[in-house]
Tab-separated table of C-alpha atoms in Angstrom:
chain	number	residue	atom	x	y	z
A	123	UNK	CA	0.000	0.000	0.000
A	124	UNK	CA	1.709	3.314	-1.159
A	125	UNK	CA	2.117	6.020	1.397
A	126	UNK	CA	-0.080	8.727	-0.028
A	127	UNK	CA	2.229	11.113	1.527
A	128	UNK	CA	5.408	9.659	-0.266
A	129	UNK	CA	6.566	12.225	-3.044
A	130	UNK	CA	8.640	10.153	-5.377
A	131	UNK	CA	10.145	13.358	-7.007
A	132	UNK	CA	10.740	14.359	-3.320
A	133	UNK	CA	12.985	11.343	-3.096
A	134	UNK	CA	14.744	11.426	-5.822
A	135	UNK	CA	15.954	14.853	-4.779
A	136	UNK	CA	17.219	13.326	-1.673
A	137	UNK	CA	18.649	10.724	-2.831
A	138	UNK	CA	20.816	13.253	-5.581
A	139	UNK	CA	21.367	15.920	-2.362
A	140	UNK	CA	22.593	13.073	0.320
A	141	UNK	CA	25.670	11.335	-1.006
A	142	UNK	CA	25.471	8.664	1.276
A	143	UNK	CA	21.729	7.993	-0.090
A	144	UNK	CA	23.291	8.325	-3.588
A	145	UNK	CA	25.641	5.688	-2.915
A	146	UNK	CA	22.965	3.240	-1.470
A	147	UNK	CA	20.382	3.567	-4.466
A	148	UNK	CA	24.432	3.206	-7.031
A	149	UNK	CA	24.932	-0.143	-4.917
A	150	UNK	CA	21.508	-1.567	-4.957
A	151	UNK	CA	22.333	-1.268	-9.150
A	152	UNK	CA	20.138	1.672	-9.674
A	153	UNK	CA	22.479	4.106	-10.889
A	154	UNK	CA	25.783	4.545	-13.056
A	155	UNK	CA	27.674	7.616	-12.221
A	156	UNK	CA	29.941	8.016	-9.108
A	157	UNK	CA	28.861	10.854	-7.161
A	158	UNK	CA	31.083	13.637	-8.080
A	159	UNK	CA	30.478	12.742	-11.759
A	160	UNK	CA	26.132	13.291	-11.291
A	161	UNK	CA	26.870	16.424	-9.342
A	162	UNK	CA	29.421	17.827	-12.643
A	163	UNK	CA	26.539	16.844	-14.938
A	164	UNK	CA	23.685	18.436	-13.119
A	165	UNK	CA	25.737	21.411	-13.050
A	166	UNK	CA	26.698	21.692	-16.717
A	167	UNK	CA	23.208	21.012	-17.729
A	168	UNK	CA	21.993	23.328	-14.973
A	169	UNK	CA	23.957	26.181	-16.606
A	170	UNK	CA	24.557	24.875	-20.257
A	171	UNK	CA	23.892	28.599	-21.732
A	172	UNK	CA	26.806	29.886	-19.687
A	173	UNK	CA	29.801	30.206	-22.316
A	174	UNK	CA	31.955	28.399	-20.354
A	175	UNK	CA	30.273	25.414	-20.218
A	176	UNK	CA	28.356	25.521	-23.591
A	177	UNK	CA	31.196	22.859	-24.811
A	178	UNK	CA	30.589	20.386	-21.787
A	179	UNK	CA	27.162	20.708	-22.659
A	180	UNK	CA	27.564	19.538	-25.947
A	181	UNK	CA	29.565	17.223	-25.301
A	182	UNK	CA	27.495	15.412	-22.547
A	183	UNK	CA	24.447	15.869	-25.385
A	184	UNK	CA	26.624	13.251	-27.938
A	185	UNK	CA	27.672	11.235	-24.921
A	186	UNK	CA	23.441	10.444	-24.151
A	187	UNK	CA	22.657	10.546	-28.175
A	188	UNK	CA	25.428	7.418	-28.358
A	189	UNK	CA	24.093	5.858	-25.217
A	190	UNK	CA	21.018	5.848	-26.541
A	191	UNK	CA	21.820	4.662	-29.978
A	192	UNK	CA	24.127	1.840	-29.050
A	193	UNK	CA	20.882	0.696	-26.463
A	194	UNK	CA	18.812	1.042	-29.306
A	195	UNK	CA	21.569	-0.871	-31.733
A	196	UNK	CA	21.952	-3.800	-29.443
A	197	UNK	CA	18.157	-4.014	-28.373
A	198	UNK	CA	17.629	-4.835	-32.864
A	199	UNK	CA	20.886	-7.141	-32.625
A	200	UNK	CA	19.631	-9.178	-29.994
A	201	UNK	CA	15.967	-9.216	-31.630
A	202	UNK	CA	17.897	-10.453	-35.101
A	203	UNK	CA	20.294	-12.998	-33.338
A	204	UNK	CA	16.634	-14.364	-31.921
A	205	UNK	CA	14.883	-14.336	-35.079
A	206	UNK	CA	17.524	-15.849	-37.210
A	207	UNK	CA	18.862	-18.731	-34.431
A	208	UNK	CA	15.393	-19.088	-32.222
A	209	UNK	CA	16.731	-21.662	-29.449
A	210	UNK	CA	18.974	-24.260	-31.450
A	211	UNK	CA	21.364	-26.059	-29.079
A	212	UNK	CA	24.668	-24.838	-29.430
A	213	UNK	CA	24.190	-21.461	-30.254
A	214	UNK	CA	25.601	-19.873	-26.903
């Protein structure tokens, strides 16, 4: 039964403020990025119009457009390698 007065945005924020919450929710497999490395994105993308960081921003931009394409390329090749061997024994 959900606690109706459980914010899950409200959590999140916690768990991004409080390192030590941050670390829990990286161990339990629920996030990537050390630390230091979530706080240096939130604060290019926080201020991504400032000239100064307008390069990082870009940069971390590509980095998430070739995350996402290299999910989306191994997501097809794993739905091919399916289609073309089903289940045959020996396949790996």
């Amino acid at each position: 039964n959900p606690n109706p007065n459980h914010d899950p945005r409200s959590a999140h924020f916690e768990t991004i403020m409080s390192k030590d919450k941050y670390e829990q929710a990286r161990a339990a497999g629920n996030l990537r990025f050390s630390y230091r490395a979530m706080q240096a994105a939130l604060l290019i993308n926080l201020y991504q119009e400032e000239p100064i960081l307008n390069q990082a921003s870009q940069l971390l931009r590509a980095l998430v457009d070739i995350d996402e394409l290299m999910t989306m390329w191994r997501q097809r090749h794993a739905l091919m390698v399916h289609r073309m061997l089903g289940v045959k024994m020996g396949t790996g």
